[in-house]
């Protein structure tokens, strides 16, 4: 089981909260598509012929690629990799780019999962976040995706904004569940250093939402998700009728994936690697046969900590048998010893072969995870 991730590093405008690598000018798109095709070819042997189960086009803004550009990338994928007949193929789209003809062409390319970056249904929030779409675009895009034949639609929302009160958040969620979606990703706004929003916060231009209000919004999220019969399967991810993001599950469950494009990360169980976060260096490097990737070998402790951190964010938690097989009985005993105080406070539960967080535990997950980490 393996996945392919494509980082499409273009955006029509930079949102003020976002620190993902992307640039606004589009004139390097043709060169980027050639570089992607070359990188796909160069790395074709890295997976030893393993079948690809998931493909994910993320960004940046994949919906800024033309259908012809997408066809060129798809051809390079098909030419170099073996795809599962049951492939999950996700495409991130921004609401303002979604038209019926574009959606129909995406379906023809066998893209079968659409992830739409809605963020909020309130124009006030969209302006605060410097998004380029309106609340009306948001609703229209989801309806159009469903009418055009997508039956696996995910939506991204952001909560914890300074001016988003609990009533507004509940209305955003109500609007989300009134639309034909099968999956929701809801992220608390984070202030990433280097972003414009972070700078404004530091300058005192606004006050962040009080922590008690963030907690209240998270609790409301869990309640409304449950009422809508969505299942929380990861701290920020919710699925209707098991429509999980299988691609993202490979990040949380330690499966192999190759990442293509500037800033994309790859993982092969033993090493993590990442491409240069600069489009010009990426294009020129790949096209001139130079290395654009840095590689980090993971120690046993790194791998154990990674498993603790990613698995605990999911509803399944840590599979204790797999943990012991990978890291030995001493590491397992240390993990259980470190978890004991949190089991006592009911922030964690130890089932026969599983150690997972409870709803109360999710509220302090970073604190717990740090205390469970193995050390050298
Ligand atoms: C990097 S974007 C790429 C997708 C697409 N360009 C978009 O904006 O919808 C993926 C998602 O990450 C989330 N995101 C990015 N930065 C964030 C931040 N600082 N805080 C919370 N969510 C964030 C947004 O919900 C966004 O939809
Ligand atoms: S949130 Fe999406 S559209 Fe906005 S800058 Fe980041 S990648 Fe681009």
XYZ file of C-alpha atoms and ligand atoms in Angstrom:
411
model
C 0.000 0.000 0.000
C 1.442 3.365 -1.018
C 0.358 6.891 -1.899
C 1.478 9.720 -4.158
C 1.185 13.369 -3.097
C 1.505 16.302 -5.501
C 2.159 19.788 -4.196
C 0.804 22.378 -6.648
C 2.554 25.597 -5.534
C 0.319 28.308 -7.027
C -2.351 30.497 -5.421
C -4.333 33.387 -6.900
C -3.674 35.347 -3.687
C -1.873 34.492 -0.465
C -4.297 33.953 2.439
C -2.929 35.758 5.479
C -2.898 32.717 7.818
C -1.296 30.168 5.500
C 2.357 29.080 5.618
C 2.132 26.291 3.040
C 4.590 26.913 0.222
C 2.952 28.697 -2.726
C 3.505 31.673 -5.009
C 1.114 33.952 -6.875
C 2.604 34.379 -10.389
C 1.452 31.589 -12.689
C 3.904 31.928 -15.591
C 6.091 29.022 -14.414
C 3.217 26.511 -14.605
C 4.308 24.875 -17.913
C 7.890 24.412 -16.667
C 6.556 23.057 -13.349
C 4.413 20.458 -15.136
C 7.483 19.275 -17.104
C 9.516 19.105 -13.877
C 6.780 17.078 -12.158
C 6.699 14.610 -15.068
C 10.488 14.284 -14.837
C 10.428 13.796 -11.060
C 7.758 11.086 -11.492
C 10.009 9.287 -13.961
C 13.184 9.712 -11.866
C 11.591 8.186 -8.774
C 9.615 5.383 -10.430
C 11.764 2.661 -8.833
C 11.585 3.984 -5.280
C 8.520 1.921 -4.429
C 9.828 -1.357 -5.952
C 6.734 -1.730 -8.099
C 4.343 -1.388 -5.161
C 0.748 -0.634 -6.151
C -0.475 2.940 -5.639
C -3.728 3.042 -3.650
C -4.101 6.795 -3.191
C -3.199 9.948 -5.091
C -3.622 13.409 -3.582
C -3.289 16.735 -5.393
C -2.852 19.402 -2.713
C -1.294 22.784 -2.428
C -1.299 25.574 -3.020
C -4.230 25.462 -5.357
C -4.461 22.460 -7.693
C -7.597 23.973 -9.286
C -5.365 26.625 -10.898
C -4.034 23.906 -13.221
C -5.708 23.637 -16.603
C -7.209 20.324 -17.693
C -4.412 19.951 -20.244
C -1.780 20.410 -17.546
C -3.564 17.843 -15.385
C -3.667 15.399 -18.299
C 0.102 15.710 -18.766
C 0.692 14.949 -15.068
C -1.803 12.057 -15.086
C -0.088 10.555 -18.181
C 3.275 10.698 -16.411
C 1.770 8.971 -13.362
C 0.152 6.184 -15.405
C 3.315 5.719 -17.440
C 5.569 5.246 -14.404
C 3.445 3.707 -11.611
C 1.012 0.820 -11.137
C -2.348 2.104 -9.938
C -4.877 0.128 -7.928
C -8.130 -0.330 -9.877
C -9.830 0.900 -6.694
C -7.662 4.051 -6.510
C -8.702 6.939 -4.242
C -7.815 10.070 -6.220
C -8.301 13.328 -4.249
C -8.133 16.816 -5.683
C -8.148 20.022 -3.589
C -10.184 22.784 -5.208
C -10.880 26.372 -4.208
C -14.577 27.342 -4.498
C -14.045 30.223 -6.935
C -12.353 27.928 -9.499
C -15.138 25.363 -9.602
C -17.205 25.271 -12.798
C -19.313 22.455 -14.168
C -17.102 21.905 -17.216
C -13.958 21.726 -15.034
C -15.617 19.201 -12.700
C -16.719 16.995 -15.602
C -13.145 16.937 -16.905
C -11.806 16.072 -13.424
C -14.167 13.083 -13.329
C -12.908 11.966 -16.760
C -9.373 11.912 -15.287
C -10.734 9.438 -12.659
C -10.516 11.969 -9.848
C -13.108 10.572 -7.442
C -12.713 12.658 -4.293
C -12.977 16.444 -4.129
C -11.741 18.467 -1.154
C -13.130 22.012 -1.194
C -11.475 24.772 0.851
C -14.555 26.534 2.197
C -13.133 27.779 5.563
C -16.344 29.677 6.470
C -19.790 30.520 5.112
C -19.546 34.071 6.485
C -18.175 36.841 4.255
C -16.816 38.597 7.347
C -14.545 35.601 8.119
C -13.542 35.129 4.475
C -12.447 38.761 4.333
C -10.573 38.435 7.632
C -8.704 35.390 6.243
C -8.092 37.166 2.894
C -9.828 34.427 0.911
C -10.760 35.112 -2.695
C -14.226 33.515 -2.561
C -17.564 34.565 -1.093
C -20.049 32.677 1.065
C -22.225 32.332 -2.025
C -19.326 30.748 -4.008
C -18.844 28.314 -1.132
C -22.418 26.990 -1.222
C -22.593 26.990 -5.012
C -19.326 25.023 -5.381
C -20.395 22.145 -3.125
C -23.830 21.852 -4.754
C -22.276 21.928 -8.223
C -19.730 19.248 -7.315
C -22.501 16.943 -6.177
C -24.745 17.693 -9.169
C -21.812 17.049 -11.518
C -21.347 13.527 -10.182
C -18.904 13.695 -7.251
C -20.113 11.390 -4.489
C -17.102 11.783 -2.204
C -16.869 15.466 -1.271
C -14.871 16.841 1.627
C -15.008 20.364 3.001
C -12.405 22.306 5.010
C -13.619 24.696 7.709
C -11.634 26.840 10.149
C -12.870 27.719 13.645
C -11.368 29.649 16.556
C -11.287 32.933 14.593
C -11.239 36.046 16.813
C -14.692 37.196 15.667
C -16.351 33.816 15.308
C -18.687 33.431 18.261
C -20.308 30.157 19.210
C -23.562 30.983 17.412
C -21.750 31.824 14.178
C -19.714 28.601 14.437
C -22.873 26.590 14.976
C -24.437 28.235 11.893
C -21.343 27.440 9.828
C -21.575 23.798 10.869
C -25.316 23.681 10.229
C -24.735 25.052 6.725
C -21.978 22.474 6.142
C -24.214 19.549 7.108
C -27.076 20.923 4.971
C -24.838 20.402 1.936
C -24.119 17.054 0.223
C -20.738 16.308 1.837
C -19.334 12.962 2.979
C -16.307 14.301 4.855
C -15.378 17.337 6.932
C -11.958 18.628 7.991
C -12.299 21.284 10.702
C -9.115 23.014 11.833
C -8.608 25.456 14.649
C -6.980 28.622 13.261
C -3.264 28.532 14.009
C -1.046 31.604 13.914
C 2.009 30.454 11.948
C 5.120 32.577 12.328
C 6.021 34.393 9.128
C 2.383 34.871 8.089
C 0.700 38.260 7.869
C -1.921 37.238 10.414
C 0.778 36.295 12.927
C 2.386 39.706 12.435
C -0.964 41.468 12.977
C -1.534 39.455 16.143
C 1.911 40.369 17.467
C 1.244 44.055 16.645
C -1.918 43.923 18.716
C -4.246 44.512 15.739
C -6.695 42.047 17.268
C -7.043 39.707 20.221
C -7.065 35.930 19.692
C -10.105 34.000 20.841
C -9.917 33.037 24.521
C -8.891 29.413 25.079
C -12.141 28.647 26.903
C -14.067 29.755 23.800
C -11.897 27.575 21.529
C -12.650 24.611 23.766
C -16.356 25.433 23.624
C -16.186 25.507 19.796
C -14.379 22.156 19.681
C -16.999 20.626 21.972
C -19.816 22.013 19.819
C -18.070 20.612 16.748
C -18.005 17.126 18.278
C -21.679 17.382 19.243
C -22.884 18.610 15.849
C -20.718 16.115 13.972
C -22.275 13.360 16.019
C -25.818 14.659 15.409
C -25.108 14.672 11.669
C -23.939 11.026 11.994
C -20.385 11.838 11.014
C -17.666 9.878 12.791
C -14.656 11.600 14.325
C -11.774 9.409 13.146
C -8.961 11.926 13.617
C -8.714 15.050 15.757
C -9.677 17.323 12.816
C -11.366 14.845 10.477
C -14.913 13.514 10.327
C -16.485 11.034 7.924
C -19.991 9.994 6.982
C -20.466 6.242 6.419
C -16.714 5.518 6.677
C -15.773 7.908 3.847
C -12.340 8.346 5.462
C -9.503 10.052 3.626
C -7.459 6.948 2.889
C -4.580 9.094 1.685
C -4.346 11.034 4.931
C -4.699 7.763 6.839
C -1.390 6.706 5.307
C 0.236 9.686 7.091
C -1.356 8.724 10.389
C -0.776 4.996 10.086
C 2.818 4.932 8.813
C 2.351 3.833 5.193
C 4.765 4.730 2.407
C 4.178 7.800 0.284
C 6.115 9.754 -2.316
C 5.707 13.535 -2.454
C 6.290 15.424 -5.715
C 6.696 19.162 -6.282
C 8.372 21.876 -4.192
C 8.157 21.368 -0.405
C 6.506 17.931 -0.769
C 7.466 15.330 1.857
C 8.060 11.615 1.326
C 8.269 8.672 3.741
C 9.471 5.120 3.132
C 9.187 3.704 6.701
C 12.911 4.271 7.382
C 13.575 7.763 6.059
C 11.749 11.018 5.693
C 12.665 13.368 2.875
C 11.492 16.707 1.594
C 11.861 18.658 -1.618
C 13.227 22.192 -1.721
C 10.568 24.844 -0.944
C 11.342 27.034 -3.935
C 9.729 26.641 -7.350
C 12.651 27.988 -9.406
C 15.170 25.752 -7.604
C 12.792 22.814 -7.906
C 12.155 23.259 -11.652
C 15.787 23.897 -12.556
C 17.100 21.178 -10.239
C 14.791 18.444 -11.515
C 15.122 19.417 -15.171
C 18.947 19.583 -14.928
C 19.286 16.304 -13.034
C 20.370 17.878 -9.709
C 19.246 16.763 -6.268
C 16.415 18.846 -4.825
C 15.678 16.577 -1.878
C 16.987 16.391 1.669
C 16.834 13.052 3.442
C 16.709 12.298 7.158
C 17.282 8.753 8.397
C 14.910 8.010 11.262
C 16.262 6.457 14.452
C 14.195 3.871 16.341
C 13.244 6.579 18.866
C 12.151 8.931 16.031
C 9.968 6.196 14.561
C 8.415 5.314 17.922
C 7.630 8.975 18.644
C 6.182 9.452 15.205
C 3.880 6.476 15.729
C 2.795 7.820 19.136
C 2.120 11.299 17.755
C 0.225 10.361 14.602
C -1.672 7.303 15.859
C -2.935 9.035 18.986
C -4.652 11.663 16.856
C -6.880 8.930 15.400
C -9.838 7.235 17.061
C -8.017 3.867 16.825
C -5.056 5.164 18.808
C -1.882 3.070 19.102
C -2.076 -0.594 18.190
C -0.049 -2.020 21.081
C 0.821 -5.260 19.317
C 2.311 -3.362 16.346
C 4.121 -1.002 18.733
C 5.719 -3.959 20.543
C 6.606 -5.728 17.278
C 8.299 -2.592 15.954
C 10.012 -1.291 19.080
C 10.204 -4.130 21.629
C 8.697 -4.951 25.009
C 10.750 -2.366 26.933
C 9.486 0.469 24.743
C 5.919 -0.808 25.152
C 6.240 -1.020 28.935
C 7.646 2.512 29.077
C 4.780 3.783 26.939
C 2.189 2.142 29.200
C 3.914 3.473 32.314
C 3.900 7.023 30.883
C 0.228 6.631 29.906
C -0.885 5.411 33.347
C -1.560 8.889 34.884
C -3.666 9.835 31.842
C -5.638 6.592 32.063
C -6.320 7.470 35.721
C -7.632 10.954 34.790
C -9.753 9.379 32.002
C -7.914 11.295 29.290
C -6.865 7.950 27.802
C -8.287 4.455 27.588
C -6.339 1.217 27.346
C -8.385 -1.485 25.635
C -7.029 -5.015 25.042
C -4.698 -4.044 22.243
C -5.294 -0.310 21.894
C -4.304 2.861 23.662
C -6.383 5.871 22.648
C -7.455 9.344 23.790
C -10.910 10.133 25.149
C -12.884 13.243 24.185
C -11.443 15.057 27.237
C -7.992 13.820 26.238
C -8.319 15.314 22.746
C -8.570 18.761 24.354
C -5.061 18.372 25.808
C -3.638 16.009 23.177
C -0.395 17.946 22.590
C 0.392 17.901 26.315
C -0.287 14.143 26.594
C 1.600 13.177 23.433
C 4.705 15.042 24.568
C 4.703 13.158 27.859
C 4.409 9.793 26.128
C 7.410 10.348 23.870
C 10.258 7.892 24.129
C 13.705 9.412 24.733
C 17.184 8.206 23.774
C -3.001 24.561 2.607
S -4.681 24.558 2.171
C -4.665 24.001 0.536
C -6.035 23.919 -0.079
C -6.585 25.123 -0.785
N -5.607 25.964 -1.351
C -7.435 25.957 0.136
O -6.967 26.943 0.619
O -8.559 25.581 0.317
C -5.376 23.190 3.061
C -6.189 23.571 4.265
O -5.357 23.861 5.340
C -6.072 24.656 6.262
N -5.144 25.637 6.832
C -4.072 26.178 6.254
N -3.438 27.020 7.097
C -4.130 27.006 8.261
C -3.996 27.661 9.533
N -3.005 28.518 9.756
N -4.899 27.389 10.493
C -5.898 26.532 10.273
N -6.094 25.889 9.090
C -5.218 26.112 8.105
C -7.231 25.287 5.508
O -8.445 24.826 6.025
C -7.045 24.789 4.099
O -8.256 24.473 3.472
S -4.935 28.495 2.257
Fe -4.944 27.587 0.224
S -5.432 29.283 -1.184
Fe -4.836 30.189 0.743
S -2.647 30.620 0.496
Fe -2.824 28.618 1.515
S -2.764 27.153 -0.115
Fe -3.217 29.150 -1.059
